[in-house]
Coordinates of C-alpha atoms in Angstrom, one line a residue:
X577 CA 12.7 0.0 11.6
X578 CA 16.0 1.2 10.3
X579 CA 18.0 4.4 11.0
X580 CA 20.1 6.3 8.5
X581 CA 21.9 9.4 10.0
X582 CA 23.9 12.1 8.5
X583 CA 23.2 11.1 4.9
X584 CA 23.0 13.9 2.3
X585 CA 23.1 13.1 -1.4
X586 CA 24.0 16.1 -3.6
X587 CA 21.7 17.3 -6.3
X588 CA 22.6 15.4 -9.4
X589 CA 24.0 17.3 -12.3
X590 CA 21.2 17.8 -14.8
X591 CA 20.7 19.3 -18.2
X592 CA 18.5 22.4 -17.8
X593 CA 15.8 23.0 -20.4
X594 CA 15.1 26.6 -21.5
X595 CA 12.5 28.1 -19.1
X596 CA 10.5 29.6 -21.9
X597 CA 10.4 26.5 -24.1
X598 CA 6.9 25.4 -25.3
X599 CA 8.2 21.8 -25.4
X600 CA 8.3 19.8 -22.2
X601 CA 11.8 19.0 -20.9
X602 CA 13.4 15.7 -21.9
X603 CA 14.1 12.8 -19.7
X604 CA 16.5 13.8 -16.9
X605 CA 16.2 17.5 -17.8
X606 CA 14.9 20.2 -15.4
X607 CA 13.0 23.3 -16.5
X608 CA 12.0 26.1 -14.2
X609 CA 11.2 29.8 -13.9
X610 CA 14.2 32.1 -13.1
X611 CA 12.8 32.7 -9.6
X612 CA 12.8 29.1 -8.5
X613 CA 15.9 27.1 -7.3
X614 CA 16.4 23.5 -6.5
X615 CA 18.6 23.5 -3.4
X616 CA 18.8 19.8 -2.5
X617 CA 17.6 16.3 -3.3
X618 CA 17.7 13.1 -1.3
X619 CA 16.6 10.0 -3.1
X620 CA 14.3 7.5 -1.4
X621 CA 16.2 5.4 1.2
X622 CA 16.3 1.8 2.1
X623 CA 12.8 0.2 2.2
X624 CA 11.3 3.4 0.8
X625 CA 13.2 2.9 -2.5
X626 CA 11.7 1.1 -5.5
X627 CA 9.2 2.2 -8.0
X628 CA 6.2 0.6 -6.2
X629 CA 7.0 2.6 -2.9
X630 CA 5.5 5.9 -3.7
X631 CA 6.4 9.1 -1.8
X632 CA 3.2 10.6 -0.5
X633 CA 2.3 13.3 2.1
X634 CA 4.2 15.6 4.5
X635 CA 4.0 16.9 8.0
X636 CA 6.5 19.3 9.8
X637 CA 7.6 19.9 13.3
X638 CA 10.4 22.3 14.3
X639 CA 13.5 21.3 12.4
X640 CA 12.0 18.0 11.1
X641 CA 10.0 17.0 8.1
X642 CA 8.1 13.7 8.1
X643 CA 7.6 12.3 4.7
X644 CA 5.1 9.5 4.0
X645 CA 5.8 6.6 1.6
X646 CA 3.8 3.5 0.8
X647 CA 6.5 1.5 2.6
X648 CA 6.5 3.7 5.8
X649 CA 7.9 7.2 6.6
X650 CA 11.1 9.0 6.7
X651 CA 12.2 11.7 9.2
X652 CA 14.5 14.4 7.8
X653 CA 16.5 17.1 9.7
X654 CA 15.8 20.3 7.8
X655 CA 17.6 22.7 10.3
X656 CA 19.7 23.6 7.2
X657 CA 17.2 23.4 4.4
X658 CA 19.9 23.4 1.7
X659 CA 21.6 20.5 3.4
X660 CA 18.9 18.2 4.8
X661 CA 19.8 14.9 6.4
X662 CA 18.0 11.6 6.8
X663 CA 17.4 11.0 10.5
X664 CA 15.3 7.8 10.5
X665 CA 13.6 5.5 8.1
X666 CA 10.6 3.6 9.5
X667 CA 9.5 0.6 7.6
X668 CA 5.7 0.1 8.0
X669 CA 4.1 -0.8 4.7
X670 CA 0.5 0.2 3.8
X671 CA -0.7 2.7 1.3
X672 CA -1.0 5.7 1.5
X673 CA 0.8 6.3 4.7
X674 CA -0.5 9.9 4.9
X675 CA 1.0 11.6 8.0
X676 CA -0.2 14.1 10.6
X677 CA 1.4 15.3 13.8
X678 CA 0.1 16.5 17.3
X679 CA 2.5 17.0 20.2
X680 CA 4.8 14.0 20.2
X681 CA 2.5 11.8 18.2
X682 CA 2.5 10.9 14.5
X683 CA -0.6 9.5 12.8
X684 CA -0.2 7.2 9.8
X685 CA -3.0 6.3 7.4
X686 CA -3.3 2.7 6.1
X687 CA -5.6 2.3 3.1
X688 CA -4.7 -1.2 2.2
X689 CA -6.2 -4.5 3.6
X690 CA -3.4 -6.0 5.7
X691 CA -3.0 -9.3 7.6
X692 CA -2.8 -7.4 10.9
X693 CA -2.1 -4.0 12.4
X694 CA 1.7 -4.5 12.7
X695 CA 4.4 -2.9 10.7
X696 CA 5.3 -6.5 9.5
X697 CA 1.9 -7.1 8.0
X698 CA 1.4 -8.3 4.5
X699 CA -1.6 -7.7 2.1
X700 CA -4.8 -9.6 2.7
X701 CA -8.0 -9.5 0.7
X702 CA -10.6 -6.9 1.9
X703 CA -13.2 -9.7 1.7
X704 CA -11.6 -11.4 4.7
X705 CA -13.1 -10.2 8.0
X706 CA -9.8 -10.5 9.8
X707 CA -8.1 -8.0 7.4
X708 CA -7.0 -4.7 9.0
X709 CA -7.0 -1.0 7.8
X710 CA -7.0 2.2 9.7
X711 CA -4.7 4.6 11.7
X712 CA -1.4 3.7 13.3
X713 CA -0.1 6.0 16.1
X714 CA 3.6 6.5 16.8
X715 CA 5.4 8.3 19.6
X716 CA 8.0 10.6 18.1
X717 CA 9.5 12.0 21.3
X718 CA 12.8 10.5 20.0
X719 CA 12.8 11.2 16.3
X720 CA 15.7 8.8 15.9
X721 CA 13.6 6.0 17.2
X722 CA 9.8 6.4 16.7
X723 CA 7.8 4.0 18.9
X724 CA 4.7 2.3 17.6
X725 CA 2.0 2.8 20.2
X726 CA -1.5 1.9 18.9
X727 CA -3.6 1.0 15.9
X728 CA -7.3 2.0 15.4
X729 CA -9.3 0.2 12.8
X730 CA -11.7 2.3 10.7
X731 CA -14.4 1.4 8.2
X732 CA -12.9 1.3 4.7
X733 CA -9.4 2.1 6.1
X734 CA -7.8 5.5 6.0
X735 CA -7.0 7.0 2.7
X736 CA -6.1 10.3 4.3
X737 CA -6.3 11.8 7.8
X738 CA -6.9 15.3 9.1
X739 CA -5.8 16.6 12.5
X740 CA -8.4 18.7 14.4
X741 CA -7.3 20.0 17.8
X742 CA -9.6 19.3 20.8
X743 CA -9.4 20.6 24.3
X744 CA -6.0 20.9 25.8
X745 CA -4.1 17.6 25.5
X746 CA -6.6 16.1 23.1
X747 CA -6.7 15.7 19.3
X748 CA -9.3 14.4 16.9
X749 CA -8.3 12.5 13.8
X750 CA -10.9 12.8 11.0
X751 CA -10.4 9.7 8.8
X752 CA -11.4 9.9 5.1
X753 CA -12.1 6.7 3.2
X754 CA -14.2 5.8 0.2
X755 CA -15.5 3.2 -2.3
X756 CA -17.2 0.6 -0.2
X757 CA -18.1 -2.8 -1.6
X758 CA -20.9 -5.3 -0.6
X759 CA -18.3 -8.1 -0.4
X760 CA -16.1 -6.2 2.1
X761 CA -17.3 -7.0 5.7
X762 CA -15.8 -3.8 7.1
X763 CA -16.5 -1.5 4.2
X764 CA -20.2 -1.7 3.4
X765 CA -22.1 0.7 1.2
X766 CA -23.4 3.4 1.3
X767 CA -20.5 4.7 3.4
X768 CA -21.7 8.3 3.5
X769 CA -19.6 8.9 6.6
X770 CA -16.2 9.7 8.1
X771 CA -14.6 8.2 11.2
X772 CA -13.5 10.4 14.1
X773 CA -10.8 9.1 16.4
X774 CA -10.3 10.8 19.8
X775 CA -6.7 10.8 21.0
X776 CA -5.7 11.8 24.6
X777 CA -2.0 12.9 24.2
X778 CA -1.0 11.5 27.6
X779 CA -2.6 8.2 26.9
X780 CA -2.6 7.6 23.2
X781 CA -3.0 3.9 23.7
X782 CA -6.6 4.6 24.7
X783 CA -7.4 6.3 21.3
X784 CA -10.5 5.0 19.6
X785 CA -13.4 5.8 17.2
X786 CA -15.9 8.0 19.0
X787 CA -18.2 9.0 16.1
X788 CA -19.0 8.1 12.5
X789 CA -21.1 11.1 11.4
X790 CA -23.1 10.6 8.2
X791 CA -22.3 13.7 6.1
X792 CA -24.4 12.8 3.1
X793 CA -27.8 11.6 4.3
X794 CA -29.2 12.1 0.8
X795 CA -26.5 9.8 -0.6
X796 CA -24.4 12.5 -2.2
X797 CA -23.7 12.8 -5.9
X798 CA -24.9 9.7 -7.8
X799 CA -22.2 10.1 -10.3
X800 CA -22.1 9.2 -14.0
X801 CA -22.5 5.7 -15.3
X802 CA -19.5 3.4 -15.4
X803 CA -18.1 3.4 -18.9
X804 CA -18.7 7.2 -19.6
X805 CA -16.1 8.1 -22.2
X806 CA -12.8 9.5 -21.0
X807 CA -12.1 12.2 -19.9
X808 CA -15.7 12.8 -19.0
X809 CA -17.6 11.3 -16.0
X810 CA -17.9 12.3 -12.3
X811 CA -17.5 9.9 -9.5
X812 CA -20.4 9.0 -7.2
X813 CA -19.9 10.1 -3.6
X814 CA -19.3 7.2 -1.3
X815 CA -17.2 8.8 1.4
X816 CA -14.5 11.6 1.3
X817 CA -11.1 11.6 -0.2
X818 CA -9.6 14.5 1.8
X819 CA -10.7 17.0 4.4
X820 CA -8.9 20.2 5.2
X821 CA -9.8 21.8 8.6
X822 CA -9.3 25.4 9.5
X823 CA -9.7 25.1 13.3
X824 CA -9.4 28.8 14.1
X825 CA -12.4 29.4 12.0
X826 CA -14.4 26.3 13.0
X827 CA -14.8 25.2 9.4
X828 CA -13.6 22.4 7.2
X829 CA -13.5 21.9 3.4
X830 CA -14.3 18.4 2.1
X831 CA -13.2 16.9 -1.3
X832 CA -15.7 14.1 -1.4
X833 CA -15.5 12.3 -4.8
X834 CA -18.5 13.9 -6.5
X835 CA -19.0 16.8 -4.1
X836 CA -17.1 19.8 -2.8
X837 CA -18.3 20.6 0.7
X838 CA -18.1 23.2 3.4
X839 CA -18.5 21.9 7.0
X840 CA -19.0 23.3 10.4
X841 CA -16.6 21.8 13.0
X842 CA -17.3 24.1 16.0
X843 CA -18.1 20.9 17.9
X844 CA -15.3 18.6 16.6
X845 CA -17.3 15.5 17.6
X846 CA -20.3 16.6 15.5
X847 CA -19.3 18.1 12.2
X848 CA -22.1 18.9 9.8
X849 CA -22.5 20.1 6.2
X850 CA -23.1 23.8 5.7
X851 CA -23.3 23.7 1.9
X852 CA -21.9 21.7 -1.0
X853 CA -21.3 22.1 -4.8
X854 CA -20.9 19.9 -7.8
X855 CA -19.3 20.3 -11.2
X856 CA -20.4 17.4 -13.3
X857 CA -19.2 19.0 -16.5
X858 CA -15.5 19.4 -15.6
X859 CA -14.7 17.7 -12.3
X860 CA -14.2 13.9 -12.2
X861 CA -13.0 13.3 -8.6
X862 CA -13.0 16.0 -5.9
X863 CA -9.6 15.3 -4.4
X864 CA -8.4 18.0 -2.0
X865 CA -9.1 21.5 -0.7
X866 CA -7.3 24.6 0.5
X867 CA -8.7 27.7 2.2
X868 CA -7.2 31.1 1.7
X869 CA -6.0 32.6 4.9
X870 CA -9.1 34.8 5.4
X871 CA -11.3 31.7 4.9
X872 CA -13.5 33.4 2.3
X873 CA -12.2 31.2 -0.6
X874 CA -11.6 27.5 -1.2
X875 CA -9.4 26.0 -3.9
X876 CA -10.7 22.5 -4.8
X877 CA -8.5 20.1 -6.8
X878 CA -9.7 17.5 -9.3
X879 CA -7.8 14.2 -9.6
X880 CA -8.8 13.4 -13.1
X881 CA -7.6 9.9 -14.1
X882 CA -6.8 9.0 -10.5
X883 CA -3.4 10.6 -10.7
X884 CA -2.0 8.1 -13.1
X885 CA -3.0 9.6 -16.4
X886 CA -1.5 12.2 -18.7
X887 CA -4.1 15.0 -18.3
X888 CA -1.9 18.1 -18.8
X889 CA -1.8 18.0 -22.5
X890 CA -3.7 19.9 -25.2
X891 CA -6.1 17.0 -25.8
X892 CA -7.5 17.3 -22.3
X893 CA -7.4 21.1 -22.2
X894 CA -7.3 23.6 -19.4
X895 CA -10.5 22.9 -17.5
X896 CA -10.5 19.2 -16.8
X897 CA -8.0 18.1 -14.2
X898 CA -7.7 21.7 -13.0
X899 CA -8.3 23.5 -9.7
X900 CA -11.6 25.2 -9.2
X901 CA -11.7 28.4 -7.1
X902 CA -14.8 29.2 -5.1
X903 CA -15.7 32.2 -3.0
X904 CA -17.5 31.7 0.2
X905 CA -20.4 34.1 0.4
X906 CA -22.8 34.8 3.2
X907 CA -22.4 34.0 6.9
X908 CA -23.1 31.2 9.4
X909 CA -25.1 28.3 8.2
X910 CA -26.3 30.4 5.2
X911 CA -22.9 30.4 3.6
X912 CA -22.7 29.3 0.0
X913 CA -19.9 28.4 -2.4
X914 CA -19.8 30.5 -5.6
X915 CA -17.6 29.3 -8.5
X916 CA -15.2 31.9 -9.9
X917 CA -12.6 30.2 -12.2
X918 CA -10.3 27.3 -13.0
X919 CA -6.6 27.2 -12.8
X920 CA -4.3 24.7 -14.5
X921 CA -0.6 24.8 -15.2
X922 CA 0.0 26.5 -18.5
X923 CA 2.8 24.2 -19.8
X924 CA 2.0 21.2 -21.9
X925 CA 3.3 17.9 -20.6
X926 CA 4.4 14.8 -22.5
X927 CA 2.0 11.9 -23.0
X928 CA 4.3 9.8 -20.8
X929 CA 3.8 12.0 -17.8
X930 CA 1.0 11.6 -15.2
X931 CA -0.1 15.1 -14.4
X932 CA -3.1 16.5 -12.5
X933 CA -3.8 19.0 -9.7
X934 CA -2.5 17.6 -6.4
X935 CA -1.4 18.6 -2.9
X936 CA -0.3 22.1 -1.9
X937 CA -0.4 24.8 0.7
X938 CA -0.5 28.5 1.2
X939 CA 2.6 30.8 1.1
X940 CA 1.9 33.3 3.9
X941 CA 1.8 36.7 2.3
X942 CA -0.5 39.2 4.0
X943 CA -3.2 40.6 1.7
X944 CA -2.5 38.0 -1.1
X945 CA -3.7 34.5 -1.8
X946 CA -0.7 32.5 -3.0
X947 CA -0.3 28.8 -3.1
X948 CA 2.4 26.3 -3.9
X949 CA 1.1 23.1 -5.4
X950 CA 2.3 19.7 -6.7
X951 CA 1.1 18.5 -10.1
X952 CA 2.8 15.1 -10.2
X953 CA 5.1 15.0 -13.3
X954 CA 3.7 18.5 -14.1
X955 CA 6.0 19.6 -11.4
X956 CA 5.4 22.4 -8.9
X957 CA 3.5 25.6 -9.5
X958 CA 3.4 28.8 -7.4
X959 CA 0.3 30.7 -8.3
X960 CA -1.7 33.7 -7.1
X961 CA -5.5 33.6 -6.7
X962 CA -6.0 36.9 -5.0
X963 CA -8.4 37.7 -7.8
X964 CA -10.6 34.6 -7.8
X965 CA -11.5 35.2 -11.4
X966 CA -8.0 35.7 -12.7
X967 CA -5.5 33.3 -11.1
X968 CA -1.9 33.6 -12.4
X969 CA 1.3 31.7 -12.1
X970 CA 4.3 33.2 -10.3
X971 CA 6.9 30.5 -10.5
X972 CA 7.3 26.8 -11.5
X973 CA 9.7 23.9 -11.5
X974 CA 9.5 20.5 -13.3
X975 CA 11.5 17.6 -14.4
X976 CA 11.1 15.8 -17.7
X977 CA 9.4 12.4 -17.9
X978 CA 10.6 9.9 -15.3
X979 CA 10.1 7.0 -17.8
X980 CA 9.9 6.4 -21.5
X981 CA 6.4 5.0 -20.9
X982 CA 3.5 6.4 -18.8
X983 CA 4.5 5.5 -15.2
X984 CA 3.4 7.2 -12.0
X985 CA 6.0 9.8 -10.8
X986 CA 6.5 13.4 -9.9
X987 CA 5.6 15.6 -7.0
X988 CA 2.9 14.2 -4.7
X989 CA 2.9 17.0 -2.1
X990 CA 4.6 20.4 -2.3
X991 CA 4.3 22.5 0.9
X992 CA 5.7 25.8 2.0
X993 CA 7.3 25.6 5.5
X994 CA 9.3 28.4 7.1
X995 CA 10.7 29.9 4.0
X996 CA 11.2 26.9 1.8
X997 CA 9.2 24.5 -0.5
X998 CA 9.5 20.8 0.4
X999 CA 8.3 18.4 -2.3
X1000 CA 7.8 14.7 -1.7
X1001 CA 8.5 13.3 -5.2
X1002 CA 6.9 9.9 -5.8
X1003 CA 10.1 8.5 -7.3
X1004 CA 12.9 11.0 -6.7
X1005 CA 12.5 11.5 -3.0
X1006 CA 12.9 14.8 -1.1
X1007 CA 13.3 18.0 -3.1
X1008 CA 14.0 21.3 -1.3
X1009 CA 13.3 24.4 -3.4
X1010 CA 13.4 28.1 -2.9
X1011 CA 11.4 30.9 -4.6
X1012 CA 12.8 34.4 -4.6
X1013 CA 10.2 36.8 -5.8
X1014 CA 8.8 40.1 -4.6
X1015 CA 5.3 38.6 -4.5
X1016 CA 6.3 35.8 -2.1
X1017 CA 9.4 37.1 -0.1
X1018 CA 7.2 38.3 2.8
X1019 CA 6.3 34.7 3.5
X1020 CA 9.9 34.1 4.7
X1021 CA 9.2 36.1 7.8
X1022 CA 6.5 33.8 9.0
X1023 CA 7.7 30.9 11.2
X1024 CA 5.6 28.0 12.4
X1025 CA 6.4 25.4 15.1
X1026 CA 4.2 22.8 13.4
X1027 CA 2.5 22.3 10.0
X1028 CA -0.1 19.8 9.0
X1029 CA -1.2 21.1 5.6
X1030 CA -4.7 19.6 6.1
X1031 CA -5.1 21.5 9.4
X1032 CA -4.5 25.1 8.3
X1033 CA -3.2 27.7 10.6
X1034 CA -4.2 31.3 10.7
X1035 CA -1.0 32.9 9.7
X1036 CA -1.8 36.5 10.6
X1037 CA -4.2 36.3 13.6

């Protein structure tokens, strides 16, 4: 574990490409809409630096942002968003290092077979029974010195994790993982389940798996045959990639490879499927989901190409690799998902840029459905889906290609928190952005003490 305090690196001088240009910006250029501003950037620090150490997800608490990275996580002081500071860098390798927070606890996903559950572990084949994957728990009471408390092993590791509050002083961690293999002792097919970890806040060392509910008793989407020509083909369902809970509504949305799912979580230890949908024509890999604040819509994302392909070009088009907007109709266990439209960023990207729909969150504007969203090297899009059938973009920000060849980069997660947009750029580190627009300005009035984007709050209850 290393600590870097008081470090602020100024935003580098850049050439700014014309906002209205039909051509993508060049290398080291920035293009944006007039209502978007880049306030600050802090490059990846210490063990987080290096092209192989990808910036990943975010969680927020008070004046601190916790940014995941394949090499660990970084704590930033964002009390002055235009002048963020690095507080602590925690070295703890293991992709993806997805982060969630509850009280003074931080939960870190490990989706790589490691030699043990320590932060000094090294990769080990998943075929070895002694290899470890799962959730690590840290005490962040002292943000300058997070303390490693406990590890919980889960089947097939933890690609992502979702915080679901329990009774007072208790949290549940829903662990998403996928792609089992008959040669993996701890990750056997069919793996139609998630793992649920119960965490008592006062005694996190006693945390453990309390349930492994099977969510796809029929096996889920069988998918298209291996070898289906690119960019066609839908993944078979063998687990979930990401789950987004809306605890105040007792529901959860699941992006589960070949299926988009609406779950009931009124009993957090016994979630069950209400309804599911498939889009075998245009969706390749159901990746993540976001409810609108009224919880009568879901935006599902499709990670065409696994996030490493150039899918925001004219050859792929505007439906594949896009978001899909569904209305939730009906009530109770008779609710259904009804497709309304696709949304994809309207700017063409270079063939050297990986670009596809990725992680975002709502901007809290009452009476409107507005989302900020990362698109890898496609940048950041702020868009309105109040009319489910006619989504439209409000603002955007992007950099030109990170490399002269197709290399993974760009914004992994872009979330709105207390008036600002925080982007965890895979290669460039922390970006802090501001949108000034009549459509979004109301969002600045909403303040949260905590934000896990995969555990949505009710902003206006």
